[in-house]
Coordinates of C-alpha atoms in Angstrom, one line a residue:
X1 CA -29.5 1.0 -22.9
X2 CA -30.3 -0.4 -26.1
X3 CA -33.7 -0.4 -27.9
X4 CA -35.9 -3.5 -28.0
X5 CA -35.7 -5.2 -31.3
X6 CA -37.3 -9.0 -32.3
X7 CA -35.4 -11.2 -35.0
X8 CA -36.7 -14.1 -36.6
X9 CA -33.6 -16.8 -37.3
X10 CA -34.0 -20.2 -39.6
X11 CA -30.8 -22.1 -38.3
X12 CA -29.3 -25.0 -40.7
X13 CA -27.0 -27.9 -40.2
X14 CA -27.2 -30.3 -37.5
X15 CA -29.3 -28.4 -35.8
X16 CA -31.6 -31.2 -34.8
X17 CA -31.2 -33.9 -32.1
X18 CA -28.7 -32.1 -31.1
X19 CA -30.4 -30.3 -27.7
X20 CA -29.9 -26.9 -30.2
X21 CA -33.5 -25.8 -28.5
X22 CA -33.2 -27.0 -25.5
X23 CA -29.5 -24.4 -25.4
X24 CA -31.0 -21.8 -27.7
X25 CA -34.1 -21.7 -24.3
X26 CA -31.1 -21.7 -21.8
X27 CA -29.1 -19.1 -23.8
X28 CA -32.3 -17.1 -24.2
X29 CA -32.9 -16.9 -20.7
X30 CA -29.7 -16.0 -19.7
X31 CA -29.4 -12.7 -22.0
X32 CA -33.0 -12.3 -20.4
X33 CA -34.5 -12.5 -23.8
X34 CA -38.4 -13.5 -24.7
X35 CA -39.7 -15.8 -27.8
X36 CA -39.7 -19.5 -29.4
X37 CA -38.2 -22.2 -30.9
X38 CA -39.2 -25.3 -32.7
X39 CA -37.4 -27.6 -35.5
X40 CA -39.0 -27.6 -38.7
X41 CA -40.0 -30.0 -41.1
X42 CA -37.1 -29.3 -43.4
X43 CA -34.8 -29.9 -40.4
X44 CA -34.1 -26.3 -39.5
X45 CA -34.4 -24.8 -35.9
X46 CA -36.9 -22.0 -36.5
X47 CA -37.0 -18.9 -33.5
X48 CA -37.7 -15.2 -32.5
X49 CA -36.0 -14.0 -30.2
X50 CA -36.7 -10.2 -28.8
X51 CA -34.8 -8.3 -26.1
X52 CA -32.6 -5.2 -26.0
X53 CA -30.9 -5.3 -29.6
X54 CA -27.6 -5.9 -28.1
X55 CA -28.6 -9.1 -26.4
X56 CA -30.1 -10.5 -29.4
X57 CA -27.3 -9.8 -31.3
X58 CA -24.9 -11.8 -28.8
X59 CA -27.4 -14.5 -29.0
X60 CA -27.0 -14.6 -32.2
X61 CA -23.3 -14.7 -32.8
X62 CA -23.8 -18.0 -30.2
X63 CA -26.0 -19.2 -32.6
X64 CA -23.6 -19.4 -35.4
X65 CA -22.0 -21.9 -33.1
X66 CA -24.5 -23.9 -30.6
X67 CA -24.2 -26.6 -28.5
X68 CA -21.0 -28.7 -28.7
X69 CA -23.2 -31.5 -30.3
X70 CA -24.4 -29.4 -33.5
X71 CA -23.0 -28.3 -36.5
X72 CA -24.4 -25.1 -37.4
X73 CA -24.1 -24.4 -41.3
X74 CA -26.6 -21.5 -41.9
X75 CA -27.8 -18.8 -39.7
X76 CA -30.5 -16.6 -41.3
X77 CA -31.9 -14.0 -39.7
X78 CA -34.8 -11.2 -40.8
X79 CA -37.1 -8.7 -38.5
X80 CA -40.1 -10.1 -36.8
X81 CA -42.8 -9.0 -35.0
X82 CA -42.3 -8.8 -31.0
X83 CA -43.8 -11.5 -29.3
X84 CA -44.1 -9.8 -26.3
X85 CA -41.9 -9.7 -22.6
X86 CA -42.7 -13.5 -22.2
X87 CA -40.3 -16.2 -21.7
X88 CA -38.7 -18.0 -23.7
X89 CA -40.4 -21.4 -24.7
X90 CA -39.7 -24.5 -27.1
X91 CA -43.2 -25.2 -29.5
X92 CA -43.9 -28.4 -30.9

């Protein structure tokens, strides 16, 4: 088993309008992964995710990719605090 880690991730491209939150909750949820999303004013998808460190990190190599409608250009990721064992959610 693999320790619990939280990332934070700023996602670039054509990210937006796209459903990429909508996926990134349903992708979430099936690693069994807690957190949030929401776009950004800049146009970004901004999220933490949290889980064991080895399902983050598959979540994350999805996220490089998305949902057949984006274009993903950037992923960048950094430590964040844990939000907790709650799921997953899309903020406004």
């Amino acid at each position: 088993m693999s320790g619990r880690i939280a990332r934070r991730l700023s996602i670039a491209g054509r990210v937006q309008g796209a459903g990429f939150r909508y996926w990134l909750r349903e992708r979430a949820a099936a690693h069994g992964l807690s957190g949030w999303c929401r776009n950004t004013p800049d146009g970004r998808v901004s999220a933490v995710v949290a889980g064991p460190s080895d399902k983050v990190e598959a979540l994350l190599a999805e996220c490089r990719d998305g949902p057949p409608a984006a274009s993903v250009q950037e992923v960048v990721t950094d430590a964040a605090e844990d939000p907790g064992d709650t799921p997953f959610e899309i903020r406004r």
